[in-house]
Coordinates of N, CA and C in Angstrom, one line a residue:
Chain J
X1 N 0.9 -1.2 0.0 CA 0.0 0.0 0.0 C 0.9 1.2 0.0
X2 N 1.1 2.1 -1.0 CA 1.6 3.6 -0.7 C 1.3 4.2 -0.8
X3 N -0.3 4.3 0.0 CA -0.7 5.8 0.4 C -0.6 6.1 1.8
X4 N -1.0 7.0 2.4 CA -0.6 7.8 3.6 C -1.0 7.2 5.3
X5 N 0.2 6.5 5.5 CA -0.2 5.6 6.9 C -0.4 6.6 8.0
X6 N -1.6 6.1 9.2 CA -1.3 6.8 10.8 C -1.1 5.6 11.3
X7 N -0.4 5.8 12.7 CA -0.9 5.1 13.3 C -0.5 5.6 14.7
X8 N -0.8 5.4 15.6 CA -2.1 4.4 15.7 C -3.2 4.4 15.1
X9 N -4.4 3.8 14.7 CA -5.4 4.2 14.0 C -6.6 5.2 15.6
X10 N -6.5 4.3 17.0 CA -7.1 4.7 17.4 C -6.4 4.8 19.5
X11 N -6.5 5.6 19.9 CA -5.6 6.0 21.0 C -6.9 6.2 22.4
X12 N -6.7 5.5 23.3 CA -7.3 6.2 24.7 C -6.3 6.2 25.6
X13 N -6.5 7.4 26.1 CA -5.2 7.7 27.2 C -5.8 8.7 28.5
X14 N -5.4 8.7 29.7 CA -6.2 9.1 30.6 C -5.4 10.3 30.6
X15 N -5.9 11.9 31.4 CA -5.6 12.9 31.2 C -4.4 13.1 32.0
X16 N -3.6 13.9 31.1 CA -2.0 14.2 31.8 C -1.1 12.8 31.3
X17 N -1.4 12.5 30.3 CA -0.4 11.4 30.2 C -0.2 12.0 28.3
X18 N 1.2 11.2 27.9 CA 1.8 11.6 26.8 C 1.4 10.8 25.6
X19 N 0.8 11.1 24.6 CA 0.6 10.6 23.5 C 1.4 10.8 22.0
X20 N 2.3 10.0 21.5 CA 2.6 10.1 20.3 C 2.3 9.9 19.0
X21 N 2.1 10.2 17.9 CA 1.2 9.8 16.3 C 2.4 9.8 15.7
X22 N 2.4 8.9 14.9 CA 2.8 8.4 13.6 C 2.5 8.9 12.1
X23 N 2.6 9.5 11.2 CA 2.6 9.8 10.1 C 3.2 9.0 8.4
X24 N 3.4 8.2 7.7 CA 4.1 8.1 6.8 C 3.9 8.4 5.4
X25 N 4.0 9.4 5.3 CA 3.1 10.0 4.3 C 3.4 8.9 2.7
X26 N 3.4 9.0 1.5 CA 3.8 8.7 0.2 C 5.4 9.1 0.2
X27 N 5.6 8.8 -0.2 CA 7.5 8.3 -0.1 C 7.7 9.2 -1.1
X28 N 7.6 9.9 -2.4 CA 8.3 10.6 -3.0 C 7.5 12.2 -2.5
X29 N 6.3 12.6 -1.6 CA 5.8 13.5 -1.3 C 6.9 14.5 -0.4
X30 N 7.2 16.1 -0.6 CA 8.0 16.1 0.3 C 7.2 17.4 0.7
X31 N 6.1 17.5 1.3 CA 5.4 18.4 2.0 C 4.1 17.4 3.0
X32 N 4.3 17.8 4.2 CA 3.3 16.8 5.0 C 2.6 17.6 6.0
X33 N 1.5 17.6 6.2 CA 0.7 18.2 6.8 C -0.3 17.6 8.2
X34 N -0.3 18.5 9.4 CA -1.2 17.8 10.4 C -2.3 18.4 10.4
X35 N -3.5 18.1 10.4 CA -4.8 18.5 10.7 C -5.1 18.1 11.7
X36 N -6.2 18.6 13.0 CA -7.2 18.8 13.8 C -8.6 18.6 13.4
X37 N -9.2 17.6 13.9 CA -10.4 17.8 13.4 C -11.4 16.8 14.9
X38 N -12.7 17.8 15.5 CA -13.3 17.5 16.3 C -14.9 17.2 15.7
X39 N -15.5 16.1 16.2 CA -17.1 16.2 16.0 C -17.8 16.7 15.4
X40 N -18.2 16.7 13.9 CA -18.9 17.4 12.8 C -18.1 18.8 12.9
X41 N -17.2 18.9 12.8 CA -16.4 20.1 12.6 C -15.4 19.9 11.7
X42 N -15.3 21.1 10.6 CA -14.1 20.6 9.5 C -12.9 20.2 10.3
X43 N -11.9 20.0 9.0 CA -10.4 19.8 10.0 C -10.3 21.3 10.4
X44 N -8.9 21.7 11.1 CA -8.4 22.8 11.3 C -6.6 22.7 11.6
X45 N -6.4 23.6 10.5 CA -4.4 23.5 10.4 C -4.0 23.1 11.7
X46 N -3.2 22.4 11.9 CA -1.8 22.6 12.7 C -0.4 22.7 12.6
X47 N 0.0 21.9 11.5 CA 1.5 22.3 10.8 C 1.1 21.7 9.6
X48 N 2.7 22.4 9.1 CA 3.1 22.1 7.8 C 4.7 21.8 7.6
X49 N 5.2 20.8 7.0 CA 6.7 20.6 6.7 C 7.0 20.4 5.2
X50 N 7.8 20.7 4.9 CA 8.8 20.4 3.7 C 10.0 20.2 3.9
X51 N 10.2 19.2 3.3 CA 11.6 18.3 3.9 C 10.9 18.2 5.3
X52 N 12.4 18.3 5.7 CA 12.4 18.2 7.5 C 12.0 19.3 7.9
X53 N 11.7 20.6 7.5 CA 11.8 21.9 7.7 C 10.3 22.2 8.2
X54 N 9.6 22.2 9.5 CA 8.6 22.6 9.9 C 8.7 24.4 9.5
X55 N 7.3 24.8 8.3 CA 7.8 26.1 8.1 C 6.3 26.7 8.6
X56 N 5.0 25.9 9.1 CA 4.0 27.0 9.6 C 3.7 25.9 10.9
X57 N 3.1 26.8 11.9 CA 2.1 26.2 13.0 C 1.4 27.3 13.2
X58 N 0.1 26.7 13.6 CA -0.9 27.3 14.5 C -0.9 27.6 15.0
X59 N -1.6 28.5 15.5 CA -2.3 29.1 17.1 C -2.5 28.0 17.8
X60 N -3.5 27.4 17.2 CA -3.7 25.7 17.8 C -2.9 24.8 18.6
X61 N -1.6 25.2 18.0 CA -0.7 24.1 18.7 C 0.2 24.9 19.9
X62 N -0.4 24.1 21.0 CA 0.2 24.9 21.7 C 1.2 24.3 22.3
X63 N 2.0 24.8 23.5 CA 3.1 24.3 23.9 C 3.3 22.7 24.0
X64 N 2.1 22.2 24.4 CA 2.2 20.8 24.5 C 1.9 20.1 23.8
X65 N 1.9 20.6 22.4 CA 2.2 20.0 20.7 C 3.6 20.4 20.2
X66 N 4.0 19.1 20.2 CA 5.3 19.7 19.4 C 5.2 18.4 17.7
X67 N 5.5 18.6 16.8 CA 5.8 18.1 16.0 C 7.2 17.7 15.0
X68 N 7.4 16.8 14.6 CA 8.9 16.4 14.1 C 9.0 15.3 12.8
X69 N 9.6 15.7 11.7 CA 9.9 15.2 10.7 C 11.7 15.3 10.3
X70 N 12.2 14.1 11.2 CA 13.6 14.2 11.1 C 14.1 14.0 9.9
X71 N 14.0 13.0 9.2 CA 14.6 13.2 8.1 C 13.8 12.6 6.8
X72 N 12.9 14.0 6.8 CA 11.8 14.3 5.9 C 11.2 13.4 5.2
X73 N 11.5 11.8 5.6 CA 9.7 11.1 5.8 C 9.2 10.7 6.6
X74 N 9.0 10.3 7.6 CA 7.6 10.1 8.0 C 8.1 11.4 9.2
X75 N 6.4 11.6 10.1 CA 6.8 12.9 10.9 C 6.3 11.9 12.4
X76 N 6.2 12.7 13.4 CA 5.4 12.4 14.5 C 4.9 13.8 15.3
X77 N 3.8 13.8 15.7 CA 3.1 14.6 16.4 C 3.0 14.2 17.9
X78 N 3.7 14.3 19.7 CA 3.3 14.4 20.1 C 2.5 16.2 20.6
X79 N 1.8 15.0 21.8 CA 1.1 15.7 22.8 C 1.0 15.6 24.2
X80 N 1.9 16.3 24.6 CA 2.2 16.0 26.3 C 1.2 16.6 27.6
X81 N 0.7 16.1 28.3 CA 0.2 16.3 29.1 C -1.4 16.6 29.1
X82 N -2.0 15.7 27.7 CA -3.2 15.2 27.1 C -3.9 15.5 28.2
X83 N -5.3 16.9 27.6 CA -6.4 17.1 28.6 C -7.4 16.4 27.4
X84 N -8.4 16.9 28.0 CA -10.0 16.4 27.4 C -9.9 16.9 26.2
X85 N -10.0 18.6 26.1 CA -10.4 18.9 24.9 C -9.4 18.9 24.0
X86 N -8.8 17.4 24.2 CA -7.6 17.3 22.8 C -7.9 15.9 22.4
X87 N -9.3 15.6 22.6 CA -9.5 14.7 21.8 C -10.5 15.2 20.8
X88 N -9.9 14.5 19.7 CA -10.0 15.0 18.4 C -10.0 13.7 17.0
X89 N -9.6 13.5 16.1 CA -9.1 12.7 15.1 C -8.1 14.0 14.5
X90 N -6.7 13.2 14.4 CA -5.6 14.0 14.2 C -5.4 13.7 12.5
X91 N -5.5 14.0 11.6 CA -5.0 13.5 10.2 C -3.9 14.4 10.1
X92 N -3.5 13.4 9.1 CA -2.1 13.5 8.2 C -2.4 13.7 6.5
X93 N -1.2 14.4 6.0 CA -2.1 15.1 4.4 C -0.4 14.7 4.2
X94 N -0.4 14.8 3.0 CA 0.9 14.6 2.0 C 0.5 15.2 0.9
X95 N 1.9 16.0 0.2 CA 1.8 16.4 -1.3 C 3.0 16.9 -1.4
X96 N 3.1 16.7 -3.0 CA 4.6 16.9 -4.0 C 4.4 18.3 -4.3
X97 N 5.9 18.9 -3.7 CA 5.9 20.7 -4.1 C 5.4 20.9 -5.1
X98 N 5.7 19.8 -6.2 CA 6.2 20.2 -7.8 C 5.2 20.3 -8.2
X99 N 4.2 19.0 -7.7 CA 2.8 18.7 -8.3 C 1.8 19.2 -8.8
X100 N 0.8 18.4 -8.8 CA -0.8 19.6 -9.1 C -1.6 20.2 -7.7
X101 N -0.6 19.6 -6.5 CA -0.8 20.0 -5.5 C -1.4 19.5 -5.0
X102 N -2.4 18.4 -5.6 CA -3.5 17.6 -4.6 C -3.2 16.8 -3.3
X103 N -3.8 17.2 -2.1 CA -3.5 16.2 -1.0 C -3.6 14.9 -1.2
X104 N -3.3 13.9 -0.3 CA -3.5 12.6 0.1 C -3.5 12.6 1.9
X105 N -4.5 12.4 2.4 CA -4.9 12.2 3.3 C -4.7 10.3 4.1
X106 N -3.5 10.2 5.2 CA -4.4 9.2 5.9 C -5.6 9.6 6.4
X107 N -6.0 7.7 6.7 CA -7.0 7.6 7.6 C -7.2 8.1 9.2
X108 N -6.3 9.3 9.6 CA -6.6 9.8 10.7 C -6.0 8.8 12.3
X109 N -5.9 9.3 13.0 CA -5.7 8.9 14.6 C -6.7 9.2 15.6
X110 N -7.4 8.7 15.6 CA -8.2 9.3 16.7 C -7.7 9.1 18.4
X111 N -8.0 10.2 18.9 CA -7.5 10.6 20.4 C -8.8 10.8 21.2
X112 N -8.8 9.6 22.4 CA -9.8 10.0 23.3 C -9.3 9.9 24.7
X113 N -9.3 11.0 25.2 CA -8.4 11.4 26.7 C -9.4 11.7 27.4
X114 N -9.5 10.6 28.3 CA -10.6 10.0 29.6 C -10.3 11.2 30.8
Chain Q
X1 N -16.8 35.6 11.5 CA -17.4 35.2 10.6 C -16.2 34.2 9.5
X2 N -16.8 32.6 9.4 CA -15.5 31.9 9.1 C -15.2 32.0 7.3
X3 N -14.1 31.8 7.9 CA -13.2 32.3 5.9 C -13.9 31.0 4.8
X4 N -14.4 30.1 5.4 CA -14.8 29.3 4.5 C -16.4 28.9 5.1
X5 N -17.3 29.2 4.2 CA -18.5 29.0 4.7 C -19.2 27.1 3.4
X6 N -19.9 26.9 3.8 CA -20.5 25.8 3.5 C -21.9 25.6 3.4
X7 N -22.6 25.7 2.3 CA -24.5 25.4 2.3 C -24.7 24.5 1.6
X8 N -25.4 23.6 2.1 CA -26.2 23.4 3.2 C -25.7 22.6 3.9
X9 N -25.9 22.6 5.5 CA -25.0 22.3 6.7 C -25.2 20.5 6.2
X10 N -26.9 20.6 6.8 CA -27.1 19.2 6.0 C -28.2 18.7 5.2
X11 N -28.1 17.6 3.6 CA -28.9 17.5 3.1 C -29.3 16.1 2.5
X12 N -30.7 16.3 2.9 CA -31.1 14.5 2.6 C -31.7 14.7 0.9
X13 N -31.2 13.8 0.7 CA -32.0 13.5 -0.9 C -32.5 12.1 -1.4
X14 N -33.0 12.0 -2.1 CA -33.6 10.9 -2.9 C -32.9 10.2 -4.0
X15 N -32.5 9.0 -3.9 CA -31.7 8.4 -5.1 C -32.1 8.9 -6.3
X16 N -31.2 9.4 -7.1 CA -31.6 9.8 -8.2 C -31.9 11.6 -8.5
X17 N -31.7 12.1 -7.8 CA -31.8 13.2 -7.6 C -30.6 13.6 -8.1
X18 N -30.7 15.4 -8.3 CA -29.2 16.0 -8.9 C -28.8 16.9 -7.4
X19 N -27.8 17.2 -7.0 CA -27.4 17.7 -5.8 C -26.5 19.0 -5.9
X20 N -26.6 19.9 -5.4 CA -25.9 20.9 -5.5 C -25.1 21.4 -4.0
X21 N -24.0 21.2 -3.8 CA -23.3 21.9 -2.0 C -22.3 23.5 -2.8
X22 N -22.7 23.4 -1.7 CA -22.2 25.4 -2.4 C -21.0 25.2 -1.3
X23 N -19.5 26.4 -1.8 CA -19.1 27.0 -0.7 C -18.6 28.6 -1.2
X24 N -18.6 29.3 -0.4 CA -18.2 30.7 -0.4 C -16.8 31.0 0.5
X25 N -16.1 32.0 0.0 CA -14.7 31.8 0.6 C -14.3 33.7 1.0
X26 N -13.6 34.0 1.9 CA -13.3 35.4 1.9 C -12.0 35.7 2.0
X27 N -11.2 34.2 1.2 CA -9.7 35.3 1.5 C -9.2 35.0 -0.1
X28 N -7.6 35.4 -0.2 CA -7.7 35.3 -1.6 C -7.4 33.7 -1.6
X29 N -6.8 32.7 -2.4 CA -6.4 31.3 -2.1 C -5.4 30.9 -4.0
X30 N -5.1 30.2 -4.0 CA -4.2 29.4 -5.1 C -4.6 28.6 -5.2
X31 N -6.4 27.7 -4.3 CA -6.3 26.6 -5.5 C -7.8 26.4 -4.5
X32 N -8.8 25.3 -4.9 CA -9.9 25.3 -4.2 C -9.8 23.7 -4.0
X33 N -10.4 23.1 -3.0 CA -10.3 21.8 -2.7 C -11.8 21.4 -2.6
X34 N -12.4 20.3 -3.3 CA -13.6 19.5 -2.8 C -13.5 18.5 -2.0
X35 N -13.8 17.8 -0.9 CA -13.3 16.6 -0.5 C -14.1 15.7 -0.1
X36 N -14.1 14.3 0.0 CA -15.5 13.4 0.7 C -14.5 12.5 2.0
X37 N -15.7 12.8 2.6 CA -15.4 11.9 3.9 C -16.3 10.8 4.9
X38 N -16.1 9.4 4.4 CA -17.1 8.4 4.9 C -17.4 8.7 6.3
X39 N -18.1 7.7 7.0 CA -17.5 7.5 8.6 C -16.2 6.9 8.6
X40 N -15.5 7.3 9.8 CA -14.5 6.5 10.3 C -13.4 7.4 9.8
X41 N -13.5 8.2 9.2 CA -12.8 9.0 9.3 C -11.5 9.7 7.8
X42 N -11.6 9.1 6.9 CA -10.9 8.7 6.1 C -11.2 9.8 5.0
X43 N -10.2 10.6 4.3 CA -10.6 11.7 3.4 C -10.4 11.3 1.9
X44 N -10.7 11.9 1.2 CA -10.5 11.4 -0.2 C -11.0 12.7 -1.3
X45 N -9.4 13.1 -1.7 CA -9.6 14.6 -2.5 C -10.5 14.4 -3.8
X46 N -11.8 15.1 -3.8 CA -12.5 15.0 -5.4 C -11.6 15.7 -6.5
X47 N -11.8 16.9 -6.1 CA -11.3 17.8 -7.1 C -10.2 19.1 -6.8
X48 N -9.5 19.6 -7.4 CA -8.8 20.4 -7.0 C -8.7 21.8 -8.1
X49 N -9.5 22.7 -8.2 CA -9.2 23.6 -9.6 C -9.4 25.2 -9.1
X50 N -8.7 25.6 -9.8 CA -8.6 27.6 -9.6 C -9.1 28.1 -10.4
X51 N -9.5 27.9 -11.4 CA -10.6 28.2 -12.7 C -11.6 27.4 -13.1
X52 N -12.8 28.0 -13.4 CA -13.5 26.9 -14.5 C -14.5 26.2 -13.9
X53 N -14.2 25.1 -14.8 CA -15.3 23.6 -14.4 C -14.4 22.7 -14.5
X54 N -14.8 21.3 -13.8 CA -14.0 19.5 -13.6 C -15.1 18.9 -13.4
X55 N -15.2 17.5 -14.0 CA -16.1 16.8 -14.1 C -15.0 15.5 -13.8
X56 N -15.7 14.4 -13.0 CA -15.2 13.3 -12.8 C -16.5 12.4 -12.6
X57 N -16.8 11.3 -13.7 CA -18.2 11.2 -13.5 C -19.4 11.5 -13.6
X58 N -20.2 11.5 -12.2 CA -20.8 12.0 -12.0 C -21.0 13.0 -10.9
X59 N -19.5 13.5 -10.8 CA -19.6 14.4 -10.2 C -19.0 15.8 -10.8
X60 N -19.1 17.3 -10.4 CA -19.3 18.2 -11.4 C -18.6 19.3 -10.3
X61 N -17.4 20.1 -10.6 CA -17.1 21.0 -9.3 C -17.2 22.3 -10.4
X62 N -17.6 23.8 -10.2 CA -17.2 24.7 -10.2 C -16.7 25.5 -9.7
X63 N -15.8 26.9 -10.2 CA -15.6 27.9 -9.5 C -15.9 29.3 -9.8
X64 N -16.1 29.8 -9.5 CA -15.6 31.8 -9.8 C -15.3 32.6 -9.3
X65 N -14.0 32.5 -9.4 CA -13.0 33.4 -8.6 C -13.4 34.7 -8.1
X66 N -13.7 35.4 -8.9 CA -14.4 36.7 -9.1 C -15.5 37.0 -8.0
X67 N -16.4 35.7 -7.6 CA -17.3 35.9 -7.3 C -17.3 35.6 -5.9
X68 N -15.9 34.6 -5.7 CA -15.3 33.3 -4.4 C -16.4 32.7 -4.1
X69 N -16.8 32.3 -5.2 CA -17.8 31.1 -4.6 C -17.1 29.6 -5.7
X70 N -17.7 28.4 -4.9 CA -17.7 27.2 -5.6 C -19.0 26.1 -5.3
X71 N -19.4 25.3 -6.6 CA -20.4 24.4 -6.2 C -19.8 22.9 -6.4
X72 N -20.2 22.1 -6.0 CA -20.5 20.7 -6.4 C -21.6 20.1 -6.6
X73 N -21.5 19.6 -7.5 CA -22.7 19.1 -8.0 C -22.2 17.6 -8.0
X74 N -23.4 16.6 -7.9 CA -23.9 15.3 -7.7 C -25.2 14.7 -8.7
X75 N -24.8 14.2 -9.7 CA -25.5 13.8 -10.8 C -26.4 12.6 -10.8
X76 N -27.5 12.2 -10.5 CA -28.4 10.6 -10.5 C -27.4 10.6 -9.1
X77 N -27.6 10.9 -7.8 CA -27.5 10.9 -6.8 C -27.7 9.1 -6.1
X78 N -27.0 8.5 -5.8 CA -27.2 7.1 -5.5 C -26.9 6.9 -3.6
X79 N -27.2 5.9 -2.6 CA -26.9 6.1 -2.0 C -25.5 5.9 -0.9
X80 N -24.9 5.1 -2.1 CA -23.0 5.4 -1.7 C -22.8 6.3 -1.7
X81 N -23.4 8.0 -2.5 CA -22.6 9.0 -2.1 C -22.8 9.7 -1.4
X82 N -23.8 9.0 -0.3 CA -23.9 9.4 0.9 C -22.3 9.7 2.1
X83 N -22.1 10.8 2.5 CA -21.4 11.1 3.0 C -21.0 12.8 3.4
X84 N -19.9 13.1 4.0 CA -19.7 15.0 4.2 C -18.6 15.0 3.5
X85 N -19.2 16.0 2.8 CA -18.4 17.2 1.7 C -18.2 18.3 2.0
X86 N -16.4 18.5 1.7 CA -16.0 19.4 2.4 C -15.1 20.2 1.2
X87 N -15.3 21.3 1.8 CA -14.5 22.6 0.8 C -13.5 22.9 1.5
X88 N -12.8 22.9 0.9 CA -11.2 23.5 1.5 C -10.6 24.6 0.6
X89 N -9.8 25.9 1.1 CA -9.2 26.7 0.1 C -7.8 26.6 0.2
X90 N -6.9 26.7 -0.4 CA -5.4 26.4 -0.1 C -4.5 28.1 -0.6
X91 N -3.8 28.0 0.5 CA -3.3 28.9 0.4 C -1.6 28.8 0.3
X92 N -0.7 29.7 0.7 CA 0.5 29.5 0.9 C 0.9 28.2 1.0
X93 N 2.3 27.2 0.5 CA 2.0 25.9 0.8 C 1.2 25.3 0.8
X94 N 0.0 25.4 0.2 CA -1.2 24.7 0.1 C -1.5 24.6 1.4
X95 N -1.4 25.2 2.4 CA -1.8 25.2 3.6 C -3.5 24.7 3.5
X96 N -4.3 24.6 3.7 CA -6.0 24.6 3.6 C -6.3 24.7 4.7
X97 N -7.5 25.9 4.1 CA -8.6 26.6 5.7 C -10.0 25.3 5.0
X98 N -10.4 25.4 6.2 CA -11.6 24.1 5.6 C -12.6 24.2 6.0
X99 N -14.0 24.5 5.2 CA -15.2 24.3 5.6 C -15.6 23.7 6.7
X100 N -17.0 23.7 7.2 CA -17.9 22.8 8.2 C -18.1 21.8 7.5
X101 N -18.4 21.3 6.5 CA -18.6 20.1 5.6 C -19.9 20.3 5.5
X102 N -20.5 19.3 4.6 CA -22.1 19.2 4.2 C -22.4 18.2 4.5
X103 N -23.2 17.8 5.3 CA -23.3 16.3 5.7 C -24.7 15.4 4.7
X104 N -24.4 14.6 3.5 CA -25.0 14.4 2.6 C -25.5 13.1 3.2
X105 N -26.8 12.7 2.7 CA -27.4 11.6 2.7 C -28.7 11.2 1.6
X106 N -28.3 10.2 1.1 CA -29.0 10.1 0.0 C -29.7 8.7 0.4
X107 N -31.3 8.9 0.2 CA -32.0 7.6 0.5 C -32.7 7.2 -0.7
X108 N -32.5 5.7 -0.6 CA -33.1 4.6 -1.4 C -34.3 5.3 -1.9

């Protein structure tokens, strides 16, 4: 399969404890993207990388999001010290700079902190 | 008031029916996004265009820039394509601001 892996697919973790996500986007993609997205609510940005080079974040992410794409494939998004309202379904996007730009989307992470 | 708006929030139809989801946009953007999303979570890009019209099937996206609006349209409406449709606009690095989605449901 070479399209855009998460994993874990699905995560419960009690509040104040640390969760990490997985990303692996399409292998020749070198732009990868984290989305937020809560209960009938679109997604909402959280970063953006090329290469290894994290070049936007959000307001959104706050101190206890950090994200990381060492050597610009796959990335990881934790979240340290996991309250309530950070459960969400976390996706992952991939796309080629050069391209027609279209994303590819994993199937998302979902985060439920008890 | 959000940079990407979406009508209708949600819409039931009848197999066989033609479908129209609107979105309206207020900033400038480099590219417009349609997208479908089952349950469970999983996205899947329709279309992607900055001018014009795209047809894939029976499905039909336009735009006008001019106007910042875009539609989708849904042709003999069946009900697999039951699901939420979402408008996304992309900006810088294709960053994308994203609709509320349209929560579609099409019955037998």
């Amino acid at each position: 399969d070479t399209g855009v892996s998460q994993n874990p697919r699905h995560k419960i973790t009690k509040r104040g404890q640390n969760v990490t996500f997985r990303c692996d986007p399409i292998s020749e993609h070198n732009r990868l993207y984290w989305y937020r997205q809560t209960l009938g609510q679109g997604p909402e940005f959280l970063t953006y990388f090329q290469n290894e080079a994290q070049l936007e974040k959000s307001r959104l992410l706050s101190d206890r999001f950090s994200a990381e794409r060492p050597k610009g494939s796959f990335s990881t998004l934790e979240i340290q010290r996991t309250e309530q309202g950070d459960s969400a379904m976390y996706l992952c996007a991939s796309s080629y700079r050069w391209g027609s730009g279209e994303l590819f989307f994993g199937e998302g992470s979902r985060l439920t902190v008890l | 008031k959000n940079e990407v708006e979406q009508s209708p929030q949600n819409l039931t139809a009848q197999e066989g029916e033609f479908i129209t989801i609107n979105c309206s946009y207020s900033v400038g953007i480099s590219a417009l996004h349609w997208l479908q999303q089952h349950p469970g979570g999983g996205i899947v890009s329709l279309f992607m265009l900055s001018s014009g019209k795209k047809k894939h099937g029976r499905l039909i996206a336009t735009i006008n820039i001019q106007e910042k609006h875009s539609s989708l349209h849904i042709t003999a409406s069946h009900p697999r394509d039951s699901a939420v449709y979402i408008c996304a606009v992309g900006g810088a690095g294709n960053m994308l601001t994203f609709g509320g989605g349209t929560r579609l449901m099409v019955k037998p």
